[in-house]
CSV table of C-alpha atoms in Angstrom, one decimal:
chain,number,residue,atom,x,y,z
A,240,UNK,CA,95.4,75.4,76.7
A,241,UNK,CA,95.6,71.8,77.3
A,242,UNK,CA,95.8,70.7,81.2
A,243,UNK,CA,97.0,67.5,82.9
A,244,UNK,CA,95.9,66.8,85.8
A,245,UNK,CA,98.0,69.3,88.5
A,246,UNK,CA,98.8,69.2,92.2
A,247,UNK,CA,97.5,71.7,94.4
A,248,UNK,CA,99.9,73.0,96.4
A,249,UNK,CA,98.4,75.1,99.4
A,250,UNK,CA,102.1,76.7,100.5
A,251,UNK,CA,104.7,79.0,98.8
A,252,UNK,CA,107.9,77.9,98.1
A,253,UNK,CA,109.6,75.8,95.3
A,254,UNK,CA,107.7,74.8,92.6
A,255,UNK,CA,108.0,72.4,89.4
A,256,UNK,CA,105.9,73.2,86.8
A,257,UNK,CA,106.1,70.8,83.4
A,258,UNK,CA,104.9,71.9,79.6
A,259,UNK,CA,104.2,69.9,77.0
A,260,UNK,CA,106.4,72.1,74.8
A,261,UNK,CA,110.1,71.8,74.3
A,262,UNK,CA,110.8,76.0,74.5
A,263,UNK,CA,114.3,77.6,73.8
A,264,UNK,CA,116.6,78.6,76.0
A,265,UNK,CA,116.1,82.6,75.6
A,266,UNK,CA,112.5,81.6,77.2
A,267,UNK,CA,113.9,81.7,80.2
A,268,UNK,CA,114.2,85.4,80.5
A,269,UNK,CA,110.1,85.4,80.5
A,270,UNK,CA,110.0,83.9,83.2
A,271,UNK,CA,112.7,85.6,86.1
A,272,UNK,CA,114.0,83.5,89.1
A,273,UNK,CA,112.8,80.2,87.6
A,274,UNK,CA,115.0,77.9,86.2
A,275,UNK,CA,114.1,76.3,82.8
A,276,UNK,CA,115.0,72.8,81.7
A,277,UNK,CA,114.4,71.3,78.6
A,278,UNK,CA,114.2,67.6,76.8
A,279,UNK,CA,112.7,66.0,73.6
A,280,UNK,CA,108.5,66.2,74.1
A,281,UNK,CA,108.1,68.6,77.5
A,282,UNK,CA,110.4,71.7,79.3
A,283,UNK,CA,109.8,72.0,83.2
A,284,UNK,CA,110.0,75.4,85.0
A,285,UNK,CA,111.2,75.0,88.6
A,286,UNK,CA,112.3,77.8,91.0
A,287,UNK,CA,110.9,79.5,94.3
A,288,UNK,CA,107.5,81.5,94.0
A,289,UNK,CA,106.7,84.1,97.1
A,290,UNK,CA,103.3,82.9,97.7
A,291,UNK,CA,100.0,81.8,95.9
A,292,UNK,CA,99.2,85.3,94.1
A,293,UNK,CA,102.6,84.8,92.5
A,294,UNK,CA,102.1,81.3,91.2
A,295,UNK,CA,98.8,82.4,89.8
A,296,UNK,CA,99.9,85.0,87.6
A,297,UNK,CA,102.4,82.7,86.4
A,298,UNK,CA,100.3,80.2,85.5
A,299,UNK,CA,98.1,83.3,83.5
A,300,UNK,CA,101.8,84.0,81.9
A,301,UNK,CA,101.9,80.5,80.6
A,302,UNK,CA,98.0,80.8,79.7
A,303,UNK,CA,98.5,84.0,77.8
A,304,UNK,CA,101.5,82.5,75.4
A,305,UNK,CA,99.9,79.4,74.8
A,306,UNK,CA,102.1,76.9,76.3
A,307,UNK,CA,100.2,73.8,77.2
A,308,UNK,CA,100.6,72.8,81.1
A,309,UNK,CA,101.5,69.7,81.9
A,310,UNK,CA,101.0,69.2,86.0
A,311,UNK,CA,102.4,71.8,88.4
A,312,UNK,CA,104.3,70.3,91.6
A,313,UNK,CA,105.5,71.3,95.2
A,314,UNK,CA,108.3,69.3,95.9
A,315,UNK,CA,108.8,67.8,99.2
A,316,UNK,CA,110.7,69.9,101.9
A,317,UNK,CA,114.1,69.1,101.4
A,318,UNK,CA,114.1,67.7,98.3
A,319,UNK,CA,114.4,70.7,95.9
A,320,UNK,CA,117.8,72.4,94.9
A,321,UNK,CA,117.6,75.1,97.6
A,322,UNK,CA,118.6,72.4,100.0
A,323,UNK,CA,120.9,69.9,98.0
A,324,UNK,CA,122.3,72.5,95.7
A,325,UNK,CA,121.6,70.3,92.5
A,326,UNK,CA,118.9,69.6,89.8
A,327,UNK,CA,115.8,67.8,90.3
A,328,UNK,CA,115.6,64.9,88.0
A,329,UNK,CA,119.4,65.4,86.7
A,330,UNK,CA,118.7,62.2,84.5
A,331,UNK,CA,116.1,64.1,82.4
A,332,UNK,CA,117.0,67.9,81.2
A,333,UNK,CA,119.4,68.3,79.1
A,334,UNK,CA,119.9,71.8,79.0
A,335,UNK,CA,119.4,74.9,81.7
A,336,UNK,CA,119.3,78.0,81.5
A,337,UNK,CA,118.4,80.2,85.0
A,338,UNK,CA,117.2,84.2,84.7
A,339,UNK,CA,118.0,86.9,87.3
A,340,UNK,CA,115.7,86.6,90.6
A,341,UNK,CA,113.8,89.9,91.0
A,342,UNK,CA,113.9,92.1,94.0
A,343,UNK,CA,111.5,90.8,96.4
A,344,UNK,CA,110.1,92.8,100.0
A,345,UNK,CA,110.4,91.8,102.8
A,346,UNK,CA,106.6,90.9,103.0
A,347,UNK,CA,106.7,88.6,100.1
A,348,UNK,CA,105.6,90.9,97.7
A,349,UNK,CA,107.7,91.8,94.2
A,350,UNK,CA,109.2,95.1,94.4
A,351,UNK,CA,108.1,97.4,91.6
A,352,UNK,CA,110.8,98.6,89.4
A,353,UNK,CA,108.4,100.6,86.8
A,354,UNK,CA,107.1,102.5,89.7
A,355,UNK,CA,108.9,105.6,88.6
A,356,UNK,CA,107.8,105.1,85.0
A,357,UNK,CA,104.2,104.5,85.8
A,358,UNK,CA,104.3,107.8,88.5
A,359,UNK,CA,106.1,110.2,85.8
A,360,UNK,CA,103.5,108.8,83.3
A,361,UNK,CA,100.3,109.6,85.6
A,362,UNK,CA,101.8,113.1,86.1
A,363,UNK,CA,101.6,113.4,82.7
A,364,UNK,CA,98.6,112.4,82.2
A,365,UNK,CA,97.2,114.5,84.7
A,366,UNK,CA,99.0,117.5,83.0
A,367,UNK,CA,98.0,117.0,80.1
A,368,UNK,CA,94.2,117.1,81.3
A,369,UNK,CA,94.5,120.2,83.3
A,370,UNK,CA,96.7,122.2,80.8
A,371,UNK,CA,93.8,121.6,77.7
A,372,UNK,CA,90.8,123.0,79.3
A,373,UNK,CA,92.3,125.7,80.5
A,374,UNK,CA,93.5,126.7,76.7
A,375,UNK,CA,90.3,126.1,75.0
A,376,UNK,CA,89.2,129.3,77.6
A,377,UNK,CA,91.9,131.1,76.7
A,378,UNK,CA,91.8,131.1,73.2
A,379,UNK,CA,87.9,132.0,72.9
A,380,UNK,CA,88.6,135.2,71.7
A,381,UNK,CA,90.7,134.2,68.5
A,382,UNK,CA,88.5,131.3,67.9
A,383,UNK,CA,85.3,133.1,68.1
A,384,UNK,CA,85.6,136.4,66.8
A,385,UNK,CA,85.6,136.9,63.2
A,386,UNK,CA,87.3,139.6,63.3
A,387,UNK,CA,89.6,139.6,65.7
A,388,UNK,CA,93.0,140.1,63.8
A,389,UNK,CA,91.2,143.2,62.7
A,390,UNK,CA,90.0,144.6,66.1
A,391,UNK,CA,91.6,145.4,69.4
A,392,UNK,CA,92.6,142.0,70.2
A,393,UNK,CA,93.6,140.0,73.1
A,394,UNK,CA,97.0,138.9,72.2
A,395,UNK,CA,98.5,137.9,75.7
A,396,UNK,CA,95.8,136.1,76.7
A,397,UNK,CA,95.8,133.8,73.6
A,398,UNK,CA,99.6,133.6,73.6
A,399,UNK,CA,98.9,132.0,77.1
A,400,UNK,CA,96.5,129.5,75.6
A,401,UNK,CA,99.2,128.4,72.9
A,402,UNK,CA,101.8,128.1,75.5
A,403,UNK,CA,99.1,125.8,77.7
A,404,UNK,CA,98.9,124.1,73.9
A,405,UNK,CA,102.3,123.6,74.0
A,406,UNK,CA,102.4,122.0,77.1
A,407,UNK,CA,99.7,119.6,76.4
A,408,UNK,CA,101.4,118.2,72.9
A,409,UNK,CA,105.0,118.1,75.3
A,410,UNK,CA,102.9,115.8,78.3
A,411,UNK,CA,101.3,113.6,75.7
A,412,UNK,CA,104.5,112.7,74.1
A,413,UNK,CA,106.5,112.3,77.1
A,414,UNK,CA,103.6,109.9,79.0
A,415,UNK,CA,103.9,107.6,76.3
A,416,UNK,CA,107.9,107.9,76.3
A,417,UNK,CA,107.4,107.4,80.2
A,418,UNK,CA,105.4,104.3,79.7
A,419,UNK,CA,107.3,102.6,76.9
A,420,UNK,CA,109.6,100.6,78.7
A,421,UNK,CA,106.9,98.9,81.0
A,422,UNK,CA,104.7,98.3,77.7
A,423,UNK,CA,107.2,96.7,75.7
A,424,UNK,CA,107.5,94.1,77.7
A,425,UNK,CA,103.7,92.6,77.3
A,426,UNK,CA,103.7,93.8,73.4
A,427,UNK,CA,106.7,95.6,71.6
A,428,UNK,CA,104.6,96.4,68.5
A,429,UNK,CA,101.3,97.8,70.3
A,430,UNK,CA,104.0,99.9,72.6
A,431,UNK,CA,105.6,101.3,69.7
A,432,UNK,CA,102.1,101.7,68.1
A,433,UNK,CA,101.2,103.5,71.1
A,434,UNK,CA,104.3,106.2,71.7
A,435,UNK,CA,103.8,106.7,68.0
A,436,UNK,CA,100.4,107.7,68.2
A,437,UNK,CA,100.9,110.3,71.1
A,438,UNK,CA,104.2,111.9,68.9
A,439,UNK,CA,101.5,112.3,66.2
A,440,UNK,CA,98.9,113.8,68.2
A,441,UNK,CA,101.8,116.0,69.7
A,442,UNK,CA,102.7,117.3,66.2
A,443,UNK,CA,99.0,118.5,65.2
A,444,UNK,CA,98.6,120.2,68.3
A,445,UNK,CA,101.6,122.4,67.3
A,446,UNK,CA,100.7,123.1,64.0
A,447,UNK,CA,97.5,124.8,65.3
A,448,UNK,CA,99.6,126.8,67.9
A,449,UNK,CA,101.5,127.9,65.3
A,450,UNK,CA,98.6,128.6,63.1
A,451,UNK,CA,96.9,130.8,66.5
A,452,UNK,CA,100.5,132.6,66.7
A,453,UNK,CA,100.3,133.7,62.9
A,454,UNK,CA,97.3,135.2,63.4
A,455,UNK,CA,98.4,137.3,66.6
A,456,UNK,CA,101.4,138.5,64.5
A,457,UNK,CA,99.4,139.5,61.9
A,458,UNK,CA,97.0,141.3,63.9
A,459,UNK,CA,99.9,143.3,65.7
A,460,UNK,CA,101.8,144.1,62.5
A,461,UNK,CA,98.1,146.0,60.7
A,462,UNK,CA,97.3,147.1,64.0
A,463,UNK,CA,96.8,151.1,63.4
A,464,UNK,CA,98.0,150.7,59.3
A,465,UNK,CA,95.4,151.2,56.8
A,466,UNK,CA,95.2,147.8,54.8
A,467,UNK,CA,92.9,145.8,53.5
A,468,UNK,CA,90.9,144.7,56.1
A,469,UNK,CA,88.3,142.1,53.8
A,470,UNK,CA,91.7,140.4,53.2
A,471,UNK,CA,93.2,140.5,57.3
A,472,UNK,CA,89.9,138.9,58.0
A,473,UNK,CA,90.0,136.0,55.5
A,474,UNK,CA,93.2,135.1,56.4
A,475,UNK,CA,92.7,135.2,60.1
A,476,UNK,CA,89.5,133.1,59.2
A,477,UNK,CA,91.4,130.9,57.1
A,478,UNK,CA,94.1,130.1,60.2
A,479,UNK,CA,91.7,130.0,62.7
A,480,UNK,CA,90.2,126.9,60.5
A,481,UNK,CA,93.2,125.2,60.3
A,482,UNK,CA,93.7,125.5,64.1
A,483,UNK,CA,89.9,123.7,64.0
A,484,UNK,CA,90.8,120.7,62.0
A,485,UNK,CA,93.9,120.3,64.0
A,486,UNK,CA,91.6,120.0,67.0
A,487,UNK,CA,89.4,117.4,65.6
A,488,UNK,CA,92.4,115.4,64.3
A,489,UNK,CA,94.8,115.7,67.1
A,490,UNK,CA,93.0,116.0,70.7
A,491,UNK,CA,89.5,114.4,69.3
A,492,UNK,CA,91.2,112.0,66.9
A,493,UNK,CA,94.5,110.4,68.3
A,494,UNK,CA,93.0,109.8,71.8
A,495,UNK,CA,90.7,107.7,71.1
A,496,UNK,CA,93.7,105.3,68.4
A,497,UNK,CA,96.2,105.8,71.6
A,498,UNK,CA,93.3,104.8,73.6
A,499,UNK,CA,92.7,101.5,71.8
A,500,UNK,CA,96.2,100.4,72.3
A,501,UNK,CA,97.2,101.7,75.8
A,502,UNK,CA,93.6,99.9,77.3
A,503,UNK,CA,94.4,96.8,75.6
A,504,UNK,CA,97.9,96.1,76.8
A,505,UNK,CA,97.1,97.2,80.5
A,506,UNK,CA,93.8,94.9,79.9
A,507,UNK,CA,95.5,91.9,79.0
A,508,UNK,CA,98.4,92.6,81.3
A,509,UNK,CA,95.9,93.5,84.3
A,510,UNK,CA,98.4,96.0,85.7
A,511,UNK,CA,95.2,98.6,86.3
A,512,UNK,CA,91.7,97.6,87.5
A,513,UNK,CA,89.8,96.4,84.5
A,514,UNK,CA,87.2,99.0,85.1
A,515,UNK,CA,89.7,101.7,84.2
A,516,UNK,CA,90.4,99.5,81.0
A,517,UNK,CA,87.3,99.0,79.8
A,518,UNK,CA,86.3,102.6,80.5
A,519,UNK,CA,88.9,103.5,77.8
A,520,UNK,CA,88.1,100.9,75.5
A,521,UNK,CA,84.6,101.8,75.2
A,522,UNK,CA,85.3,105.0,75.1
A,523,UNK,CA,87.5,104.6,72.2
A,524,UNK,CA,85.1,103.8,69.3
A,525,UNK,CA,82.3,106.2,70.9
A,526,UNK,CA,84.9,109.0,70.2
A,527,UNK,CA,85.6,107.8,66.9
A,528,UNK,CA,82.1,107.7,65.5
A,529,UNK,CA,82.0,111.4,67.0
A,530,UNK,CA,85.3,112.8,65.2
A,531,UNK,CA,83.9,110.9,61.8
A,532,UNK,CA,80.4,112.5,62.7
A,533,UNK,CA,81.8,115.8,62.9
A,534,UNK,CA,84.3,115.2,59.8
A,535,UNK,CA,80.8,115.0,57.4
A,536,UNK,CA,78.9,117.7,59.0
A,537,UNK,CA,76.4,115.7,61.3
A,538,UNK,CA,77.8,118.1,64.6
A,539,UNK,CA,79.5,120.5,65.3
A,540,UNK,CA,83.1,119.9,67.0
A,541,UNK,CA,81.9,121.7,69.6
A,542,UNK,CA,78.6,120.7,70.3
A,543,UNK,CA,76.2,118.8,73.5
A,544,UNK,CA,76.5,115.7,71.6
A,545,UNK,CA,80.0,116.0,70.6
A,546,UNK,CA,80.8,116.8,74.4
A,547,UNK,CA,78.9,113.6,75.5
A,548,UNK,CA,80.8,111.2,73.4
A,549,UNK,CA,84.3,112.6,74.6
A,550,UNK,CA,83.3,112.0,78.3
A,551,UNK,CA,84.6,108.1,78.9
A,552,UNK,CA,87.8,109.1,76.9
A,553,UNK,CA,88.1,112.2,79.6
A,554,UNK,CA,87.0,110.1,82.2
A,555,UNK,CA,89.8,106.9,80.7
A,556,UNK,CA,92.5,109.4,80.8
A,557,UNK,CA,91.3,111.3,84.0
A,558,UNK,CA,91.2,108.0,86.3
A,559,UNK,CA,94.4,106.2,84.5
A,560,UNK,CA,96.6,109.0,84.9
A,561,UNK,CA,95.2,109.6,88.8
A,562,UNK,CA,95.8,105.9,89.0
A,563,UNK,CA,98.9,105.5,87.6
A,564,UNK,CA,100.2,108.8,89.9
A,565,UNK,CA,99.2,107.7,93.3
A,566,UNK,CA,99.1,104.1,92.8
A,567,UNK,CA,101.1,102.9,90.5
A,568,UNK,CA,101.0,99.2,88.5
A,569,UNK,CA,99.8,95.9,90.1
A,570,UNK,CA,102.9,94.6,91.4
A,571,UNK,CA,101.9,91.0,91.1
A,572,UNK,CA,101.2,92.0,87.2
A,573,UNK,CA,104.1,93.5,86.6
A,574,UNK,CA,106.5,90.9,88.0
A,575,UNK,CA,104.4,88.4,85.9
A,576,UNK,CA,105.2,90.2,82.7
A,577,UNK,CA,107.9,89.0,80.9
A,578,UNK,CA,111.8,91.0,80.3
A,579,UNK,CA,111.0,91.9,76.8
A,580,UNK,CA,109.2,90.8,74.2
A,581,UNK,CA,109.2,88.4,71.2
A,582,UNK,CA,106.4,90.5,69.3
């Protein structure tokens, strides 16, 4: 970005900040509470900022889309529109165009208005976390008995794991859903990209659960008939597998692609500490490697090294959604993000 030579302003207040871009009028909706005038060659911003954390991630807003800076100026007391009620420089802009103020606290600081998003997305993240491990115990018996939809079975408990199953594809779909609106506003397409990957990931989980409760009804419709039991077994077997490819392809796969996408926009955005981000985004490819590892027979799914390579995706998801429930977005971040985007 190309820089002029700027002021340095040392108190909050109203500001003037010039580009040497001539930007459209529906730019001003980027940038809330500043007004934006434009004229052939440059387009000044000018509006109140709460205080110096405020004008910087401003400044990073212009950074980030590229619009070269020009100088950035504190009026003299007095002199801007909040005290005469007109336009600096009326003999220069041509056009204005003024967005909504956001809320501000009392203590200078933006009030967060994705804070119910971001909560209701941590909680299901957390969910989602505590509801899998608890169904890969429960459905050890069906996944590790050969010959269970032959023997005595233990149907309740693996109807229990399929309903924790079920629960886990519901919580992934719905923290995306949660998260949408906040996301969109840094990057539509990588938002989208995102929600869509969790609905996939939602879907494959409930084709094994469906594949887990075939094979409980078919064990309790030949329980005490004489049948063929070669045949019960093989097609137990056979649903059982599916149920194992829907593992590695939903909850080993689609994490680490949602992954990719969440991490990058919170990165860029900095609404979450960047060690939480980059935890995720290395993460990411190690669990990659290990689902195409496992796809050609180096590991098993379910294996020490398999297990290793899923823990910064466990521990991504475990911190964000912690994060996200009990303390929410960067407020300065989030009022710096724009109220919708061009992408």
């Amino acid at each position: 970005m190309d820089t002029a030579p700027t002021s340095c302003p040392d108190e909050s207040g109203w500001y003037e900040i010039r580009l040497r871009s001539r930007l459209e009028p529906r730019w001003a909706t980027r940038f809330e509470g500043m007004a934006l005038t434009t004229r052939d060659g440059f387009s000044q911003l000018s509006g109140p900022v709460a205080d110096q954390a405020a004008l910087h991630g401003l400044l990073q807003q212009l950074r980030d889309l590229g619009l070269p800076l020009a100088s950035v100026t504190q009026p003299d007391h007095g002199t801007h529109p909040a005290h005469h009620g007109t336009t600096p420089h009326p003999q220069e802009p041509d056009m204005t165009t003024t967005a909504a103020a956001p809320p501000v606290l009392t203590g200078g600081a933006p009030i967060d208005a994705t804070r119910n998003h971001t909560r209701l997305a941590g909680i299901f993240y957390l969910l989602t976390f505590a509801s899998s491990i608890p169904a890969l115990i429960l459905l050890g018996p069906v996944l590790h008995d050969a010959d269970y939809i032959t023997g005595g079975g233990q149907d309740t408990r693996v109807i229990w794991g399929c309903v924790l199953d079920v629960v886990n594809a519901l919580t992934a779909v719905g923290s995306a859903v949660a998260l949408f609106p906040v996301l969109k506003r840094r990057n539509e397409s990588m938002a989208l990209g995102f929600v869509t990957s969790r609905l996939m990931e939602g879907a494959v989980v409930m084709i094994g659960v469906v594949s887990l409760l075939a094979v409980v009804t078919l064990r309790q419709d030949a329980a005490g008939l004489a049948g063929d039991a070669t045949a019960l077994t093989a097609t137990g077997q056979a649903l059982v597998a599916v149920r194992n490819w829907t593992f590695l392809l939903g909850p080993g796969l689609m994490p680490a692609l949602n992954a990719i996408l969440l991490a990058t926009v919170l990165h860029r955005a900095r609404l979450v500490p960047r060690l939480i981000t980059t935890v995720g985004l290395v993460g990411a490819p190690l669990l990659l490697g290990s689902v195409l590892a496992t796809l050609f027979g180096a590991f098993d799914q379910v294996s020490p090294v398999a297990s290793v390579l899923a823990l910064p995706i466990a521990a991504w998801e475990l911190a964000l959604g912690c994060w996200m429930t009990f303390k929410g977005f960067d407020r300065r971040a989030v009022a710096a993000l724009p109220a919708r985007s061009d992408a």
